[in-house]
Coordinates of C-alpha atoms in Angstrom, one line a residue:
X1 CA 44.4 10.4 28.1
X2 CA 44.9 14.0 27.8
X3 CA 48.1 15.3 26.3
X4 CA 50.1 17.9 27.7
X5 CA 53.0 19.2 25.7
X6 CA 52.6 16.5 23.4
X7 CA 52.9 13.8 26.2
X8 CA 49.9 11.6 27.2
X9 CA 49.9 12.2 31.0
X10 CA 47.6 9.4 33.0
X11 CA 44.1 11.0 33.3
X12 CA 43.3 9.3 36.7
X13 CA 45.8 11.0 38.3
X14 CA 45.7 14.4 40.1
X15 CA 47.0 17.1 37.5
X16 CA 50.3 18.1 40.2
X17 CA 51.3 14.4 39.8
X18 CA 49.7 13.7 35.7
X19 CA 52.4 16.8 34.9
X20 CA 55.5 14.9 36.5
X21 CA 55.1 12.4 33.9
X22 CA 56.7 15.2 31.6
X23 CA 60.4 15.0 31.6
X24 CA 61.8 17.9 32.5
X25 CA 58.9 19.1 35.4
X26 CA 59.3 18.2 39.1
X27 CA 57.3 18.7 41.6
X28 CA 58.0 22.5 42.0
X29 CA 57.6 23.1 38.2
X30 CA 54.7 21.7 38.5
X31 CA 53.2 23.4 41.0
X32 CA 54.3 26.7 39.4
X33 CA 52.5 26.1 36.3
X34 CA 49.2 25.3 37.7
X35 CA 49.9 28.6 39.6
X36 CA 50.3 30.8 37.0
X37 CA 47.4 28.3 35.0
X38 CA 45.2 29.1 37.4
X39 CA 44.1 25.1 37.7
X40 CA 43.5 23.8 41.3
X41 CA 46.0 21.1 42.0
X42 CA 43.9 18.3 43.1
X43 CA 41.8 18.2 39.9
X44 CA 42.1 14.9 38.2
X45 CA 43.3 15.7 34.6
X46 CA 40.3 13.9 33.0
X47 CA 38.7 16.9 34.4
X48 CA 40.7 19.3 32.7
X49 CA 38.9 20.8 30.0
X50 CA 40.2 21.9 26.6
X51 CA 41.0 25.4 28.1
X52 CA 42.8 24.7 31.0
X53 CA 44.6 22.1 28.9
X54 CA 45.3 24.8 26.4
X55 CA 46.7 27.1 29.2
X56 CA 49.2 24.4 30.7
X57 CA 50.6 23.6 27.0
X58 CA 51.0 27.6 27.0
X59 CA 53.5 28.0 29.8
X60 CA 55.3 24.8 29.4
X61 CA 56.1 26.1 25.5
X62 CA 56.6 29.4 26.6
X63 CA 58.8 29.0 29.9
X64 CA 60.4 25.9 30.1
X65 CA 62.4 23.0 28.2
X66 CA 60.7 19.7 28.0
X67 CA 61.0 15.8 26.7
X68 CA 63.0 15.9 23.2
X69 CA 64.8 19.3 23.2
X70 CA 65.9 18.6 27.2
X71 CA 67.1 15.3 26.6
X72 CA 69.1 17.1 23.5
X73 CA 70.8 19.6 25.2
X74 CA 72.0 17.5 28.4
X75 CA 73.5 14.8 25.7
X76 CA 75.0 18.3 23.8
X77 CA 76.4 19.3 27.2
X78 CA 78.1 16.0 28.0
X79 CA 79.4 16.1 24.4
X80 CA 80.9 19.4 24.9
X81 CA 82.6 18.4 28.0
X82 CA 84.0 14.8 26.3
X83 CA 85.3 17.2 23.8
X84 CA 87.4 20.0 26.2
X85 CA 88.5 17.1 27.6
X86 CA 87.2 18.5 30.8
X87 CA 87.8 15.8 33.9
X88 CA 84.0 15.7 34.2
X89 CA 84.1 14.6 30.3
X90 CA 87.0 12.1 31.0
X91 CA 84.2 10.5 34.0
X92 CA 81.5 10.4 31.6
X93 CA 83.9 8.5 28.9
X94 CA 85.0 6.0 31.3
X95 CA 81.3 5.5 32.7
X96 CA 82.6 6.2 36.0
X97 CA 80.6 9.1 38.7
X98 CA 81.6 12.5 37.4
X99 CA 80.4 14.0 40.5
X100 CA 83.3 13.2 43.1
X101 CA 81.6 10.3 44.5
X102 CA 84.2 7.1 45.9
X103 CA 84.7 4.4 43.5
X104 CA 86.6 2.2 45.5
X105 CA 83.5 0.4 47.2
X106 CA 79.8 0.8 46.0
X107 CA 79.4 3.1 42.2
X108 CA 78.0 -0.3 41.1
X109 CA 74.9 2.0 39.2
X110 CA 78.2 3.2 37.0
X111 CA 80.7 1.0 36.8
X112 CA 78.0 -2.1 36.1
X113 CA 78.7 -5.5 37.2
X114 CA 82.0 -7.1 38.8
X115 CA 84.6 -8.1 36.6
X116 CA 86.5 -10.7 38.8
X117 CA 90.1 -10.2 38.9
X118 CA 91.7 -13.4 40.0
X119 CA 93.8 -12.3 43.4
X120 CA 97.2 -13.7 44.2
X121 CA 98.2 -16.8 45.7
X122 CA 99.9 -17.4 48.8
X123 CA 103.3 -17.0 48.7
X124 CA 104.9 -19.9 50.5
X125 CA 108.4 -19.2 52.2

């Protein structure tokens, strides 16, 4: 398996697709980087050799944030945003959408399973 920023990527896998395993590159990061790399896309990236594989751990160190330090500063971000007490902060505390999506039916991903709440009986009279 080769490893690309310090990620084993799948080596049967076409290099625009092996890259997307990186956290952090999508499908148009990807394709940027074999760009400027040079690499044609459809290569499998057993066939990468040690060059090519240099040049592709070049730009991603150079131009963009990957794996670890990503994952770092979206949790520092959220922190920041619990800590203002920002709305968006209050949404992430609660475990609720923070993005202005309804609650009141579906948000299941979110709010996790249904509590039951017992409902009221009928009121005779």
């Amino acid at each position: 398996m080769p490893r690309i920023a310090g990620i084993d990527v799948p080596d049967k896998k076409k290099v625009f697709f092996a890259l997307q395993y990186i956290h952090g590159i999508g499908p148009k990061f990807a394709k940027d980087i074999l760009t400027e790399a040079g690499i044609d896309p459809d290569l499998r990236a057993t066939q990468l050799n040690e060059l090519q594989l240099a040049r592709i751990n070049a730009i991603i160190d150079a131009g963009f944030l990957v794996e670890g330090a990503l994952r770092r500063q979206v949790s520092q971000n959220i922190q920041r945003l619990k800590d203002i007490h920002a709305y968006r902060g209050e949404r992430h505390r609660r475990g609720l959408p923070a993005r202005g999506q309804r609650t009141r039916s579906n948000a299941r991903t979110r709010k996790g399973k249904r509590k039951t709440v017992a409902g009221k009986k009928g009121v005779k009279g």
